[in-house]
Coordinates of C-alpha atoms and ligand atoms in Angstrom, one line a residue:
M23 CA 108.1 85.9 154.6
T24 CA 109.8 83.0 153.0
L25 CA 109.3 82.6 149.3
A26 CA 109.4 79.1 147.3
A27 CA 112.3 78.1 145.4
A28 CA 112.1 79.6 141.8
T29 CA 111.8 77.4 138.7
T30 CA 114.3 79.0 136.2
V31 CA 114.4 78.0 132.4
D32 CA 117.1 79.2 130.1
R33 CA 117.2 78.6 126.4
A34 CA 119.3 79.5 123.6
E35 CA 117.3 78.2 120.7
L36 CA 113.8 78.6 119.1
F37 CA 111.0 76.2 118.4
I38 CA 110.8 76.5 114.7
G39 CA 108.9 73.9 112.6
G40 CA 109.1 71.2 115.2
T41 CA 113.1 71.6 115.9
W42 CA 115.4 73.6 117.7
Q43 CA 116.8 76.4 115.9
R44 CA 119.6 78.9 116.5
P45 CA 117.6 82.3 116.2
A46 CA 118.3 84.7 113.6
S47 CA 119.0 87.7 116.3
D48 CA 120.8 87.5 119.6
R49 CA 118.0 89.6 121.2
R50 CA 116.7 88.0 124.1
I51 CA 113.9 88.0 126.7
V52 CA 114.7 88.4 130.2
V53 CA 112.0 87.1 132.6
R54 CA 111.4 88.3 136.1
S55 CA 109.2 87.0 138.8
A56 CA 106.2 88.8 139.5
T57 CA 106.8 88.3 143.1
T58 CA 110.4 88.8 143.8
E59 CA 111.3 90.8 140.6
E60 CA 114.2 88.5 140.4
V61 CA 115.5 87.1 136.8
I62 CA 114.1 83.8 136.6
G63 CA 115.0 82.9 133.0
S64 CA 115.6 84.0 129.5
V65 CA 114.9 82.9 126.2
P66 CA 115.5 84.2 122.6
E67 CA 113.4 86.6 121.1
A68 CA 111.9 85.8 117.7
S69 CA 112.5 88.1 114.9
E70 CA 111.1 88.6 111.5
V71 CA 113.5 86.2 109.9
D72 CA 112.7 83.6 112.5
V73 CA 108.9 84.1 111.5
D74 CA 109.6 83.8 107.7
R75 CA 111.4 80.4 108.6
A76 CA 108.6 79.2 110.5
I77 CA 106.1 80.4 108.2
S78 CA 107.6 78.7 105.3
A79 CA 108.3 75.5 107.1
A80 CA 104.6 75.4 108.5
R81 CA 103.7 75.8 104.5
R82 CA 105.9 73.0 103.4
A83 CA 104.3 70.8 106.1
F84 CA 100.9 71.7 104.9
E85 CA 101.4 71.3 101.4
D86 CA 103.0 68.0 101.5
P87 CA 100.8 65.3 100.0
Q88 CA 101.8 62.8 102.4
G89 CA 101.9 65.2 105.3
W90 CA 99.9 66.2 108.5
S91 CA 97.2 67.8 106.7
H92 CA 96.3 64.7 104.7
W93 CA 96.7 62.1 107.5
D94 CA 94.0 60.2 108.6
P95 CA 92.2 62.1 111.3
A96 CA 92.5 59.3 113.9
A97 CA 96.3 59.4 113.3
R98 CA 96.4 62.9 114.3
A99 CA 94.3 62.4 117.3
D100 CA 96.6 60.0 118.6
V101 CA 99.4 62.6 118.5
L102 CA 97.3 65.0 120.2
D103 CA 96.7 62.5 122.9
K104 CA 100.7 62.0 123.2
I105 CA 101.0 65.8 123.3
A106 CA 98.6 65.8 126.3
D107 CA 100.6 63.1 128.0
E108 CA 103.7 64.8 127.5
F109 CA 102.0 68.1 129.0
D110 CA 100.9 65.9 131.7
A111 CA 104.4 65.0 132.7
R112 CA 105.5 68.5 132.8
S113 CA 102.6 69.8 134.3
E114 CA 103.9 70.7 137.8
D115 CA 107.1 72.6 135.9
I116 CA 104.7 74.5 133.6
I117 CA 102.3 75.9 136.2
R118 CA 105.3 76.8 138.6
A119 CA 106.8 78.5 135.7
I120 CA 103.3 80.4 135.1
S121 CA 102.7 81.5 138.8
Q122 CA 105.8 83.2 139.0
Q123 CA 105.8 84.8 135.6
N124 CA 102.0 86.4 136.1
G125 CA 101.3 85.7 139.4
M126 CA 98.5 83.3 139.2
P127 CA 97.9 81.5 142.7
I128 CA 99.2 77.8 142.2
T129 CA 96.2 76.1 143.3
I130 CA 94.1 78.2 140.6
A131 CA 97.0 77.1 138.2
R132 CA 96.4 73.7 138.8
A133 CA 92.7 73.9 138.4
L134 CA 93.2 75.9 135.3
E135 CA 96.6 75.6 133.6
S136 CA 97.1 72.0 134.6
S137 CA 93.7 70.6 133.7
Y138 CA 92.6 72.5 130.6
P139 CA 95.4 72.3 128.1
P140 CA 95.6 68.4 128.4
A141 CA 91.9 68.1 128.6
T142 CA 91.4 70.3 125.4
L143 CA 93.8 68.1 123.5
R144 CA 91.9 65.1 124.3
F145 CA 88.8 66.5 123.6
Y146 CA 89.5 67.6 120.0
A147 CA 91.3 64.4 119.5
D148 CA 87.9 62.5 120.3
L149 CA 85.9 64.9 118.1
V150 CA 88.2 64.6 115.0
R151 CA 88.1 60.6 115.6
K152 CA 84.3 60.7 115.4
Q153 CA 83.9 63.3 112.7
P154 CA 83.3 62.1 109.3
V155 CA 85.7 63.8 106.6
E156 CA 82.7 63.7 104.1
E157 CA 78.9 63.6 104.5
E158 CA 76.6 63.1 101.8
R159 CA 73.1 65.2 101.9
P160 CA 70.3 64.6 100.0
G161 CA 69.5 67.6 97.6
L162 CA 66.5 69.9 96.9
F163 CA 67.3 70.9 93.3
L164 CA 70.3 68.3 92.6
R165 CA 70.5 64.6 93.7
S166 CA 73.0 65.2 96.6
T167 CA 75.8 67.0 97.9
T168 CA 79.2 65.8 99.4
V169 CA 80.0 68.1 102.0
R170 CA 84.0 67.9 102.8
R171 CA 85.8 69.2 105.8
S172 CA 89.2 70.2 105.2
P173 CA 92.1 72.3 107.2
I174 CA 92.6 75.8 106.3
G175 CA 96.1 76.2 105.8
V176 CA 98.9 77.8 108.0
V177 CA 97.3 79.4 111.2
A178 CA 98.7 82.2 113.5
G179 CA 97.9 81.7 117.1
I180 CA 98.3 85.0 119.1
V181 CA 98.3 84.5 122.7
P182 CA 98.2 86.8 126.1
W183 CA 100.1 86.2 129.4
N184 CA 97.1 85.6 131.7
V185 CA 95.9 82.1 131.4
P186 CA 98.8 81.3 128.7
Q187 CA 98.5 77.6 128.4
S188 CA 94.7 77.0 128.3
L189 CA 94.4 80.1 125.7
T190 CA 97.4 78.5 123.5
M191 CA 95.4 75.3 123.5
T192 CA 92.1 76.8 122.5
K193 CA 94.1 77.3 119.2
L194 CA 96.4 74.7 119.3
A195 CA 94.7 71.7 119.9
P196 CA 91.6 72.3 117.4
A197 CA 94.1 73.7 114.8
L198 CA 96.2 70.5 114.9
A199 CA 93.2 68.3 114.9
A200 CA 91.6 69.6 111.8
G201 CA 95.0 69.3 110.1
N202 CA 96.4 72.6 109.8
S203 CA 100.1 73.8 110.5
I204 CA 100.3 76.6 113.5
V205 CA 102.6 79.4 114.3
L206 CA 102.2 80.3 117.9
K207 CA 103.5 83.7 119.6
P208 CA 103.2 83.6 123.3
S209 CA 103.4 86.7 125.2
P210 CA 106.8 88.1 126.4
E211 CA 105.4 88.0 130.0
T212 CA 105.0 84.4 129.8
V213 CA 107.6 82.7 127.6
L214 CA 109.0 80.1 129.8
D215 CA 105.9 77.8 130.1
A216 CA 105.8 78.2 126.2
F217 CA 109.2 76.6 126.0
L218 CA 108.2 73.7 128.2
L219 CA 105.2 72.9 125.9
A220 CA 107.5 73.2 122.8
D221 CA 109.4 70.2 124.7
A222 CA 105.9 68.3 125.1
I223 CA 105.3 68.9 121.3
E224 CA 108.8 67.6 120.6
A225 CA 108.7 64.6 122.5
A226 CA 105.0 63.9 121.3
G227 CA 106.4 63.6 117.6
V228 CA 104.8 66.1 116.1
P229 CA 105.8 66.1 112.5
E230 CA 108.3 68.6 110.9
G231 CA 107.1 72.1 110.2
V232 CA 103.7 71.7 111.8
V233 CA 104.4 73.8 115.0
S234 CA 106.4 76.8 115.7
I235 CA 106.2 78.8 119.1
L236 CA 108.0 82.2 118.6
P237 CA 108.1 84.6 121.7
G238 CA 107.9 88.2 120.8
G239 CA 106.1 91.4 121.6
R240 CA 103.2 93.4 119.6
E241 CA 105.4 94.1 116.7
L242 CA 106.2 90.4 116.0
G243 CA 102.6 89.8 116.5
A244 CA 101.8 92.4 113.9
Y245 CA 104.1 91.1 111.4
I246 CA 102.8 87.5 111.8
V247 CA 99.0 88.6 111.2
S248 CA 100.0 90.2 108.4
H249 CA 102.3 88.1 106.6
P250 CA 101.0 87.1 103.0
D251 CA 101.5 83.3 103.9
I252 CA 99.1 83.0 107.0
D253 CA 95.5 81.5 105.9
K254 CA 93.6 82.1 109.2
V255 CA 94.3 84.0 112.5
A256 CA 93.2 83.3 115.9
F257 CA 93.9 86.2 118.6
T258 CA 93.5 86.5 122.2
G259 CA 94.0 89.9 123.8
S260 CA 92.8 93.2 124.5
T261 CA 90.3 94.8 122.5
N262 CA 92.7 97.5 121.2
G263 CA 95.0 94.7 120.0
G264 CA 92.2 93.0 118.8
R265 CA 90.8 95.9 116.6
A266 CA 94.5 96.4 115.0
V267 CA 94.5 92.5 113.9
A268 CA 90.8 92.9 112.8
K269 CA 91.9 96.0 110.3
A270 CA 95.1 94.0 109.1
C271 CA 92.7 90.9 108.5
A272 CA 90.1 93.0 106.8
E273 CA 92.6 94.3 104.4
L274 CA 93.9 90.8 103.4
L275 CA 90.3 89.2 103.5
R276 CA 91.9 86.7 106.2
P277 CA 89.4 84.7 108.5
V278 CA 90.2 85.7 112.3
S279 CA 88.8 84.8 115.4
L280 CA 88.9 87.6 118.4
E281 CA 88.6 86.9 121.9
L282 CA 88.9 90.0 123.7
G283 CA 88.5 91.9 126.8
G284 CA 85.5 92.1 128.9
K285 CA 83.7 93.7 132.0
S286 CA 81.1 91.2 132.9
A287 CA 78.4 91.2 135.7
A288 CA 77.6 88.9 138.6
I289 CA 74.2 89.5 139.2
I290 CA 72.8 88.7 142.8
L291 CA 68.9 88.0 142.7
D292 CA 67.1 88.8 145.8
D293 CA 66.5 85.1 146.7
A294 CA 70.4 84.2 146.6
D295 CA 71.7 82.1 149.1
L296 CA 74.9 84.1 150.1
D297 CA 76.2 81.8 152.6
L298 CA 80.1 82.1 152.1
Q299 CA 80.5 78.4 153.4
K300 CA 78.5 77.5 150.4
I301 CA 79.2 79.7 147.5
G302 CA 82.4 81.5 148.7
Q303 CA 84.7 79.5 146.4
S304 CA 82.6 79.5 143.4
F305 CA 81.9 83.4 144.0
F306 CA 85.6 84.0 144.1
T307 CA 86.4 81.9 141.2
A308 CA 83.6 83.5 139.3
T309 CA 84.9 87.3 140.2
L310 CA 88.4 87.1 141.4
A311 CA 90.2 84.3 140.3
N312 CA 93.9 84.7 139.1
N313 CA 94.2 88.3 140.8
G314 CA 91.3 89.4 138.7
Q315 CA 93.5 88.8 135.5
V316 CA 90.9 86.8 133.7
C317 CA 88.8 88.3 130.9
F318 CA 85.4 86.6 131.9
L319 CA 85.6 87.5 135.5
G320 CA 81.9 89.1 136.7
T321 CA 83.8 92.2 138.5
R322 CA 80.6 94.2 138.3
I323 CA 78.2 92.8 141.2
L324 CA 74.8 93.9 140.6
A325 CA 73.1 93.8 144.2
P326 CA 69.2 94.0 145.1
R327 CA 68.9 97.1 147.0
R328 CA 67.1 95.4 149.7
R329 CA 70.0 93.2 150.2
Y330 CA 72.7 95.7 149.1
D331 CA 74.6 96.3 152.6
E332 CA 74.6 92.5 153.1
V333 CA 76.1 91.5 149.8
V334 CA 78.7 94.4 150.7
D335 CA 79.5 92.8 153.9
I336 CA 79.8 89.3 152.4
L337 CA 82.1 90.5 149.6
A338 CA 84.3 92.3 152.1
A339 CA 84.5 89.2 154.2
L340 CA 85.5 87.1 151.4
M341 CA 88.0 89.3 150.2
Q342 CA 89.5 90.1 153.6
H343 CA 89.8 86.3 154.5
S344 CA 91.7 85.4 150.9
P345 CA 94.9 85.2 151.7
L346 CA 97.4 87.3 149.7
G347 CA 101.1 86.2 149.4
D348 CA 103.4 84.2 147.3
P349 CA 101.4 82.4 144.5
L350 CA 103.6 79.4 144.9
D351 CA 102.4 79.0 148.1
D352 CA 98.9 76.6 148.3
A353 CA 97.5 79.2 150.9
T354 CA 97.5 82.1 148.6
L355 CA 94.7 83.3 146.8
F356 CA 95.7 86.6 145.6
G357 CA 99.0 86.8 144.1
P358 CA 100.8 90.1 142.3
M359 CA 100.1 91.4 139.0
A360 CA 101.9 90.1 135.9
S361 CA 103.9 93.4 135.3
K362 CA 104.6 96.4 136.8
M363 CA 102.6 98.1 134.0
Q364 CA 99.7 96.1 134.8
Q365 CA 100.2 96.9 138.7
E366 CA 100.2 100.5 137.9
K367 CA 96.9 100.2 135.7
V368 CA 95.0 98.5 138.2
A369 CA 96.5 101.2 141.1
G370 CA 95.3 104.0 138.5
Y371 CA 92.0 102.7 138.5
I372 CA 91.8 102.5 142.3
E373 CA 92.5 106.0 142.3
I374 CA 90.1 106.8 139.6
G375 CA 87.2 104.9 141.4
K376 CA 88.0 107.0 144.5
N377 CA 87.8 110.3 142.6
E378 CA 84.4 108.9 141.2
G379 CA 83.3 109.0 144.7
G380 CA 83.2 105.2 145.1
R381 CA 83.2 104.0 148.8
V382 CA 86.3 101.8 149.3
V383 CA 85.3 99.3 151.6
V384 CA 88.2 96.9 151.4
G385 CA 91.8 97.7 150.1
G386 CA 92.5 101.0 148.3
S387 CA 95.7 102.9 147.2
G388 CA 99.3 101.6 148.0
R389 CA 101.0 98.1 148.6
P390 CA 99.8 95.4 150.5
E391 CA 101.4 95.5 154.2
G392 CA 104.6 93.4 153.9
W393 CA 105.1 93.3 150.2
D394 CA 107.4 96.0 149.4
R395 CA 108.7 93.7 146.2
G396 CA 106.6 92.0 143.7
H397 CA 103.9 93.8 141.6
F398 CA 101.3 93.6 144.6
V399 CA 98.2 95.8 144.6
R400 CA 95.7 95.6 147.6
P401 CA 92.4 93.8 146.6
T402 CA 89.8 96.5 146.5
L403 CA 86.1 96.4 146.8
F404 CA 84.1 99.5 146.1
A405 CA 80.6 100.4 147.1
D406 CA 78.1 102.8 146.0
V407 CA 79.1 103.0 142.4
D408 CA 77.2 103.9 139.6
N409 CA 76.9 101.7 136.6
T410 CA 78.4 104.4 134.2
A411 CA 81.4 105.0 136.5
R412 CA 84.8 104.2 134.6
I413 CA 85.4 101.6 137.0
A414 CA 82.1 100.1 136.2
Q415 CA 82.7 100.4 132.4
E416 CA 86.4 99.8 131.8
E417 CA 88.3 96.5 132.0
I418 CA 90.4 96.8 135.0
F419 CA 92.1 93.3 135.0
G420 CA 92.9 93.3 138.4
P421 CA 91.4 92.4 141.8
V422 CA 88.8 94.9 141.9
L423 CA 85.2 94.7 142.5
T424 CA 82.5 97.3 142.4
V425 CA 78.8 96.8 143.9
I426 CA 76.2 98.5 142.0
G427 CA 72.7 98.5 143.3
Y428 CA 69.3 97.6 141.4
D429 CA 65.6 97.8 141.7
D430 CA 64.3 94.5 140.2
D431 CA 65.2 91.6 137.8
A432 CA 64.5 93.8 134.7
D433 CA 66.6 96.7 135.8
A434 CA 69.4 94.2 136.8
I435 CA 69.2 92.7 133.2
R436 CA 69.4 96.2 131.9
M437 CA 72.3 97.1 133.8
A438 CA 74.2 93.8 133.1
S439 CA 73.6 94.4 129.4
D440 CA 74.6 98.1 129.7
S441 CA 78.1 97.5 128.9
D442 CA 80.5 97.7 125.3
Y443 CA 81.5 94.0 126.2
G444 CA 79.7 90.8 126.3
L445 CA 81.9 87.8 127.4
G446 CA 81.2 86.3 130.6
G447 CA 78.9 86.7 133.7
S448 CA 76.9 85.1 136.3
V449 CA 73.3 85.0 138.0
W450 CA 73.3 83.5 141.7
S451 CA 69.8 82.6 142.7
S452 CA 68.0 79.7 144.9
D453 CA 65.5 79.3 141.8
E454 CA 67.1 77.8 138.9
E455 CA 64.1 79.0 136.5
R456 CA 64.4 82.4 137.5
A457 CA 67.9 82.7 137.1
L458 CA 67.9 81.0 133.7
T459 CA 65.3 83.7 132.6
V460 CA 67.7 86.4 133.6
A461 CA 70.7 84.4 132.0
R462 CA 68.8 84.2 128.7
A463 CA 68.0 87.9 128.6
V464 CA 71.6 89.3 129.2
E465 CA 73.5 90.5 126.3
T466 CA 76.7 88.3 126.8
G467 CA 78.3 85.2 124.9
T468 CA 78.6 83.1 127.9
I469 CA 77.1 83.2 131.5
G470 CA 76.8 81.0 134.5
I471 CA 74.2 79.9 137.1
N472 CA 75.4 79.9 140.4
G473 CA 79.2 79.9 139.4
Y474 CA 81.2 80.5 136.3
I475 CA 83.8 78.5 134.6
P476 CA 84.0 77.8 130.8
E477 CA 82.8 74.6 129.9
L478 CA 85.1 72.9 127.2
S479 CA 82.2 71.0 125.4
A480 CA 80.2 74.4 124.7
P481 CA 81.1 77.2 122.6
F482 CA 83.2 80.1 124.4
G483 CA 83.7 83.6 123.0
G484 CA 82.1 87.1 123.4
I485 CA 79.9 89.6 121.4
K486 CA 80.0 93.2 121.1
Q487 CA 83.6 94.6 122.0
S488 CA 84.8 91.1 123.5
G489 CA 85.1 89.8 119.9
Y490 CA 83.7 87.6 117.4
G491 CA 84.1 83.7 116.7
K492 CA 83.9 80.7 119.4
E493 CA 86.3 78.7 121.2
F494 CA 85.8 75.3 122.8
G495 CA 82.9 72.9 121.8
A496 CA 82.4 71.5 118.2
E497 CA 82.3 75.0 117.0
G498 CA 86.1 75.5 118.0
L499 CA 86.8 72.8 115.6
T500 CA 84.8 74.3 112.8
A501 CA 86.5 77.6 113.0
Y502 CA 90.0 75.7 111.7
Q503 CA 88.0 73.8 108.8
Q504 CA 86.7 74.9 105.5
V505 CA 83.9 73.1 103.9
K506 CA 83.8 72.4 100.2
S507 CA 80.3 71.4 98.7
I508 CA 80.7 69.0 95.6
Y509 CA 77.3 68.5 93.9
H510 CA 76.2 65.6 92.3
F511 CA 73.8 65.6 89.3
A512 CA 71.9 62.8 88.2
Ligands
NAD4 P1 97.3 92.5 124.5 O1 96.5 92.6 123.3 O2 98.7 93.5 124.6 O3 98.3 91.3 123.8 C1 98.0 90.1 123.6 C2 98.8 89.3 122.6 O4 98.7 89.9 121.5 C3 100.3 89.5 123.1 O5 100.7 88.0 122.7 C4 100.7 90.7 122.2 O6 102.1 90.6 122.0 C5 99.9 90.4 121.0 N1 99.5 91.6 120.2 C6 99.1 93.0 120.7 N2 98.9 93.8 119.8 C7 99.0 93.2 118.7 C8 99.0 93.8 117.2 N3 98.7 94.8 116.8 N4 99.0 92.4 116.5 C9 99.4 91.2 116.5 N5 99.7 90.9 118.0 C10 99.5 91.9 119.1 O7 96.8 91.9 125.7 P2 97.2 91.3 126.9 O8 97.4 92.9 127.8 O9 98.7 90.4 126.7 O10 96.2 90.6 127.6 C11 94.9 91.0 128.4 C12 93.8 91.3 127.7 O11 93.3 89.8 126.9 C13 92.5 91.4 128.4 O12 92.0 92.7 127.9 C14 91.9 90.4 128.5 O13 90.5 90.6 128.6 C15 92.2 89.7 127.1 N6 91.7 88.4 127.1 C16 90.5 88.0 126.6 C17 90.3 86.6 126.6 C18 89.0 85.9 126.0 O14 88.9 84.8 125.9 N7 88.0 86.8 125.4 C19 91.1 85.6 127.2 C20 92.1 86.1 128.0 C21 92.6 87.6 127.8

């Protein structure tokens, strides 16, 4: 097969406090294409010394009486809009870098990673323009109270590799809009796009000290999270990572939001219209997008027993007709996994599923034909799986669906909620009221009717082991503000 030409990024300096600085150590992160496994770029790896420099620059910026945190919110909003414009100007390079690093098919990258980040910046810019810094509330015991919003301080944003720019922006945009400084740590798997974002931030004229982007692994993340001069942590990643971060933050009594793993259910009600021409694309997005490497995907398919075989056949057709290949090719719907580790993990779960007695309808073990390089797995559909099976309960983070039969709506609700996680999910029905009744009852932070994609204007976040705290919506801004009540007496 012919592969599209690679975009390469090679950098010598780190983005610390809004300027490019020589790193304290000569360690580098070398990035390989998930598709070809060839080197496509390299950047400096940040060290603890770089973190200390970034956090003190962020602190100085935050405490400057004329600085960012004291600017009129509308002036900050104008800078957010400029970052969005600069992001748009680099969007094609950014999404190509992402696709090569984590295997995200380019059409999905275009739908997610080139649209959500600038939209998020513009959304929070608009929100702070409209939100008064102070509001007066009439009192019950006192005359009145002035409720004043202010930024929290220096924020640490820790981000995973699967949807790196959108997830960076769920932290960067509201944190900046509210007037905080921020130190971001992208994952080592997706650093090239992070440097392109740094270029956009620099070009937008964000004041000195306010933003740093420090690539590194989990040790660096742990160092940032427990640094004494951080005021708030926003973490997106695995449930295990989140648990470690929560412990560090608990010790320091530091506010933290955790967006963690998931194992959501896609509930197909017995009146669902399963015409693939009509629902194929939205069903794919809700269950398989980005090669299964999205936290909210509904990978547990709950099918009514009387339509079980029909559901299995339709899903098999959907998976078989979704082309696998070079993620830079517009026709590709399944690309490679982001890393060898992820490939091995997904392959391991396919074995577990077989050993648990799951019936492999599509895919199975081994590499897809014609792909002897790259972190490819075979998209796999399991039928005859019990909801208690490991492949039905544990997050696989790959293109693996399990179809589980249920008896009636109450049974479907019970099974959908029978999970340690509670992040996303979907209900498919031709009766919106009936679907709404089911959606209301499922234990989860978010759920879609006849589709699933997070909505920027509404709060997004999980319950149970999927974490706590909300991103997006007005709630996503509140998470980066503290409120003070000033009581007025007669
Ligand atoms: P991960 O937890 O290994 O790493 C995520 C980020 O946290 C990386 O930058 C990593 O270096 C850092 N990190 C890891 N351990 C840390 C620690 N103890 N202290 C500080 N930083 C630490 O997760 P991953 O494998 O990169 O990402 C995939 C996971 O992320 C999946 O479980 C997925 O469901 C989850 N995720 C959740 C959401 C959501 O919104 N809920 C969104 C995307 C991904």
